[in-house]
PDB file of C-alpha atoms in Angstrom:
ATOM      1  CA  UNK A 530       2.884 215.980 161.108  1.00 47.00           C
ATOM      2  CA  UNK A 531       5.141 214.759 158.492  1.00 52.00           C
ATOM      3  CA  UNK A 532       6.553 216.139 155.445  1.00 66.00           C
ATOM      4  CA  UNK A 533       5.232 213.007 153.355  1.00 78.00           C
ATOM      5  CA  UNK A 534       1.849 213.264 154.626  1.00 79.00           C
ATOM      6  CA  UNK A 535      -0.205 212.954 151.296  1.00 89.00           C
ATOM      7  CA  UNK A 536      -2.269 216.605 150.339  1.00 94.00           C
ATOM      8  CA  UNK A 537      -6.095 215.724 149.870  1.00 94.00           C
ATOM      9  CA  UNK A 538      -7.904 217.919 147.342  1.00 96.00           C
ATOM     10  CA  UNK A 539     -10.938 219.947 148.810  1.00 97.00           C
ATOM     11  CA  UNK A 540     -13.580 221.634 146.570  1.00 97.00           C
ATOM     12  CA  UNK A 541     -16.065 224.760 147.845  1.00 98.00           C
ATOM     13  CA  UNK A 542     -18.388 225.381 144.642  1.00 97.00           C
ATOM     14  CA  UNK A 543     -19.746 228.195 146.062  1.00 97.00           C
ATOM     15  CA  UNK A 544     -16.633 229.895 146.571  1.00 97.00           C
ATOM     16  CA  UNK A 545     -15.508 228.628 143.468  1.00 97.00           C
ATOM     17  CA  UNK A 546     -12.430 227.562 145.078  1.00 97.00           C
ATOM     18  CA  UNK A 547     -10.452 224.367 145.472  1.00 97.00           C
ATOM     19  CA  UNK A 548      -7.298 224.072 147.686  1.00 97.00           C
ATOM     20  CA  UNK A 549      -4.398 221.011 149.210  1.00 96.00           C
ATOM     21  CA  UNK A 550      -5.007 220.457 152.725  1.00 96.00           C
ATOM     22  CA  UNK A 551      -2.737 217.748 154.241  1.00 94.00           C
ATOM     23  CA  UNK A 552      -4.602 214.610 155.423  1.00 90.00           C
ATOM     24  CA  UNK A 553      -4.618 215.188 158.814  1.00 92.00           C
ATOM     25  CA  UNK A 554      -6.176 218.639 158.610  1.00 95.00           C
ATOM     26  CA  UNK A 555      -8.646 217.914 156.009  1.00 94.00           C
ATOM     27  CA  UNK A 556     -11.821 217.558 158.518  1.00 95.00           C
ATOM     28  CA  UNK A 557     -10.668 220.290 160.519  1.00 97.00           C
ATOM     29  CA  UNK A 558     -10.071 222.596 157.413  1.00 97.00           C
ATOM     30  CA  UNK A 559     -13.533 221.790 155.423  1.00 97.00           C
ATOM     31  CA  UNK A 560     -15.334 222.546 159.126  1.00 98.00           C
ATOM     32  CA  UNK A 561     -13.884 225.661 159.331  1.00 97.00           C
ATOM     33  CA  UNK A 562     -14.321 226.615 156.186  1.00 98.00           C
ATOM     34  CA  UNK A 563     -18.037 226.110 156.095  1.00 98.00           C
ATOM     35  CA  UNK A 564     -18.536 227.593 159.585  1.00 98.00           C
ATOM     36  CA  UNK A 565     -16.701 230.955 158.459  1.00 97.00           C
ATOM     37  CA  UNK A 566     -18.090 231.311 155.333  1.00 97.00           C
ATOM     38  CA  UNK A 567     -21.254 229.341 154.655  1.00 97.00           C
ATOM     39  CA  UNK A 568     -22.662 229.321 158.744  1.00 97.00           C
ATOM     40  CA  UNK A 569     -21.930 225.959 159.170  1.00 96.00           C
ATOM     41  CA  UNK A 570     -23.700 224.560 155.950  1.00 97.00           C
ATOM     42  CA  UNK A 571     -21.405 221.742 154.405  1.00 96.00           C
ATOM     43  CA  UNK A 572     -20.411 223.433 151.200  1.00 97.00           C
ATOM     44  CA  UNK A 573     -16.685 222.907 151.248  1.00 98.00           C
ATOM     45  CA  UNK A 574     -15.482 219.045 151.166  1.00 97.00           C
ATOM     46  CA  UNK A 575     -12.625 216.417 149.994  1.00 95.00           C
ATOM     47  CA  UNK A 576     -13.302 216.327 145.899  1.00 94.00           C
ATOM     48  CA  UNK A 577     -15.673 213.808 145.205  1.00 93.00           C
ATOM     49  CA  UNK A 578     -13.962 212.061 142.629  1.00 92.00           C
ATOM     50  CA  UNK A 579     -11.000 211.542 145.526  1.00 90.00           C
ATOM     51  CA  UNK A 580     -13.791 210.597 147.920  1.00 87.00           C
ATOM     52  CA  UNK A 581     -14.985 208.107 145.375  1.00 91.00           C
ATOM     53  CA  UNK A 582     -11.973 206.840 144.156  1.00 89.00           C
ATOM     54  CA  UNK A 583     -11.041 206.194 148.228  1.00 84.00           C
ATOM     55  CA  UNK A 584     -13.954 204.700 149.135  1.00 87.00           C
ATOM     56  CA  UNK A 585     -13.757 202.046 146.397  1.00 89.00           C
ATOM     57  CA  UNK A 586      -9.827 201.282 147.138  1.00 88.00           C
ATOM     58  CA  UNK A 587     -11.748 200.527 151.266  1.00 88.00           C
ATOM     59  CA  UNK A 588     -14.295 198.393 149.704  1.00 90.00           C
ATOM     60  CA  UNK A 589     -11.821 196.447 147.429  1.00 90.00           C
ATOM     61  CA  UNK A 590      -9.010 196.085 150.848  1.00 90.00           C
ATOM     62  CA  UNK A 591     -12.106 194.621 153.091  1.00 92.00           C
ATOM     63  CA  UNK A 592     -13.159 192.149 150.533  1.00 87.00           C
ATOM     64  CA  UNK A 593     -16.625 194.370 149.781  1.00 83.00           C
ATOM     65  CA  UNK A 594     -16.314 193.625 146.132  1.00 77.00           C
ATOM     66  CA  UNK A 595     -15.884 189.978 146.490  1.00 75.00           C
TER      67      UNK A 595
END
């Protein structure tokens, strides 16, 4: 893992908490989180205004928004 790896911002409202995970750990991270403390449900996850925000930087890279 490298020290330039970008930190993604990830939200649990239930735990009112929010937290940097680097990218490459953010699916393991959010998974363990939920499984711990929420049984598996997906309560923990990537902010959704980052999740937005990346999805519509995919979309306009592809040519979606052509």
């Amino acid at each position: 893992m490298s020290d330039d790896q970008p930190d993604v911002p990830v939200i649990c409202p239930k735990c009112d908490t929010r937290t940097q995970v680097p990218l490459d750990d953010v699916s393991e991270s959010v998974a363990r989180h939920n499984d711990q403390l929420h049984d598996g449900e997906a309560v923990a996850e990537v902010d959704p205004a980052i999740r937005e925000h990346l999805a519509d930087r995919v979309a306009e890279d592809i040519g979606l928004l052509d």
